[in-house]
Short mmCIF file of C-alpha atoms in Angstrom, two decimals:
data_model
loop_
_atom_site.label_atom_id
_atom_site.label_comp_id
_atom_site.label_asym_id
_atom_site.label_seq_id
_atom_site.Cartn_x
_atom_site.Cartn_y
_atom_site.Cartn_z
CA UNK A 1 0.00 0.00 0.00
CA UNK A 2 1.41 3.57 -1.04
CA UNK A 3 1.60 6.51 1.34
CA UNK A 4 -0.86 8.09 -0.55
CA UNK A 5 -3.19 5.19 -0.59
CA UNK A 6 -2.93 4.80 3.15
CA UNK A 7 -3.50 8.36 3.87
CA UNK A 8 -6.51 8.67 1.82
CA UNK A 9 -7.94 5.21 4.03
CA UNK A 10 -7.73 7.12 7.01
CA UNK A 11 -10.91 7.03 8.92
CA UNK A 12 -13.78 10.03 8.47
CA UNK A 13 -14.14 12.68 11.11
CA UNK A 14 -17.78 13.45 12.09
CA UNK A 15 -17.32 16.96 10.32
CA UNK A 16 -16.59 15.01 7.10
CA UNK A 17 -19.30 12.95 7.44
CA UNK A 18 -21.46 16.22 7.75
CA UNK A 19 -20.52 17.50 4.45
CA UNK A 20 -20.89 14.18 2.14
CA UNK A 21 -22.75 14.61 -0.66
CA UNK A 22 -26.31 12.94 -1.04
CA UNK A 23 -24.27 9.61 -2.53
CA UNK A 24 -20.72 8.63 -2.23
CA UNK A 25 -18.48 6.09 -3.71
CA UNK A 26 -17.47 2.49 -1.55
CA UNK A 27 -13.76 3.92 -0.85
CA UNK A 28 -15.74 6.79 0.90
CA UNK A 29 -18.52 4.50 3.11
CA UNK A 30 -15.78 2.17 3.64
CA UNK A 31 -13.41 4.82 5.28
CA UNK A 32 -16.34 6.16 7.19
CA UNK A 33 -16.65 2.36 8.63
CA UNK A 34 -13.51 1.84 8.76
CA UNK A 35 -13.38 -0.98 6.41
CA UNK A 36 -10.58 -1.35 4.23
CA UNK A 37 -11.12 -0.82 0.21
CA UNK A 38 -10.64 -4.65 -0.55
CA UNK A 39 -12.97 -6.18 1.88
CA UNK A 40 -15.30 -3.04 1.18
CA UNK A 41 -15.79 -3.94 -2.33
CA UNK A 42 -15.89 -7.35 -1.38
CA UNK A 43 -18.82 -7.23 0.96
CA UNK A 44 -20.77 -5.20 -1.37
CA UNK A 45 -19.96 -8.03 -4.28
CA UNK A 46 -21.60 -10.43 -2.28
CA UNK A 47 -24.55 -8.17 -1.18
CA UNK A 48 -22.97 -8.33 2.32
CA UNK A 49 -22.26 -4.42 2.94
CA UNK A 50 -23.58 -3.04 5.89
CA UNK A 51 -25.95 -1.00 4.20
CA UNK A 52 -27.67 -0.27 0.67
CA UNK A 53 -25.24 -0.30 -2.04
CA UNK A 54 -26.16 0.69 -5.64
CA UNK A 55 -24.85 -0.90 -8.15
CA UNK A 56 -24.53 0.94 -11.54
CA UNK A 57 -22.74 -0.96 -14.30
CA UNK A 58 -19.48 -2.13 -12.24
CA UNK A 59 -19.55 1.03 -10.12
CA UNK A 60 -20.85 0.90 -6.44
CA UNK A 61 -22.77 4.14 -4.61
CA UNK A 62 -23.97 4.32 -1.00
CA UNK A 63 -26.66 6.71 -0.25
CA UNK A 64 -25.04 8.96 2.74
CA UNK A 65 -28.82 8.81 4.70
CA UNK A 66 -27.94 4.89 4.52
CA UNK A 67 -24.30 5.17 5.65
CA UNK A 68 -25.35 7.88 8.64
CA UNK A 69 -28.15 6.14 9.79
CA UNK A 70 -26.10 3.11 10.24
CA UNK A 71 -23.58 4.89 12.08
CA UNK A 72 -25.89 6.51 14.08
CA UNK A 73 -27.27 3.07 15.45
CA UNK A 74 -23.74 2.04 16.12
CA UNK A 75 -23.55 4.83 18.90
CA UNK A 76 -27.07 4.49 20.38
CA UNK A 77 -26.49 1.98 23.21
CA UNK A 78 -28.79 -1.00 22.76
CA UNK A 79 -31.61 -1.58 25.36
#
């Protein structure tokens, strides 16, 4: 992995996350979770991904509403 690649892996900030736009790619929801690009892309091949991918030809999208709300639940303690 190049230093470039690794920077741009680094995990989002909650200010970040606050200015994504309406749909981002599945290098941008994966650093948000975390995830590494491999096993990002990987997850969504196998409709595993953690929340709603779209697929467009051989590109992947998350909706940001998807990708927040899931983090969102993440921080709520369960009950």
């Amino acid at each position: 992995m190049s230093l470039t690649e690794a920077k741009t892996m680094q995990p989002l900030k909650y200010v970040e996350l606050a200015e994504l736009p309406s749909v981002v790619g599945i290098v941008t929801a994966a650093r948000a979770l975390g995830l590494s690009r491999t096993y990002a892309y990987q997850l969504a091949k196998n409709d595993q991904f953690p929340c709603k991918v779209i697929r467009i030809g051989n590109c992947y999208r998350v909706p940001t509403a998807a990708l927040l709300s899931l983090l969102d639940a993440e921080r709520k303690p369960t009950e």
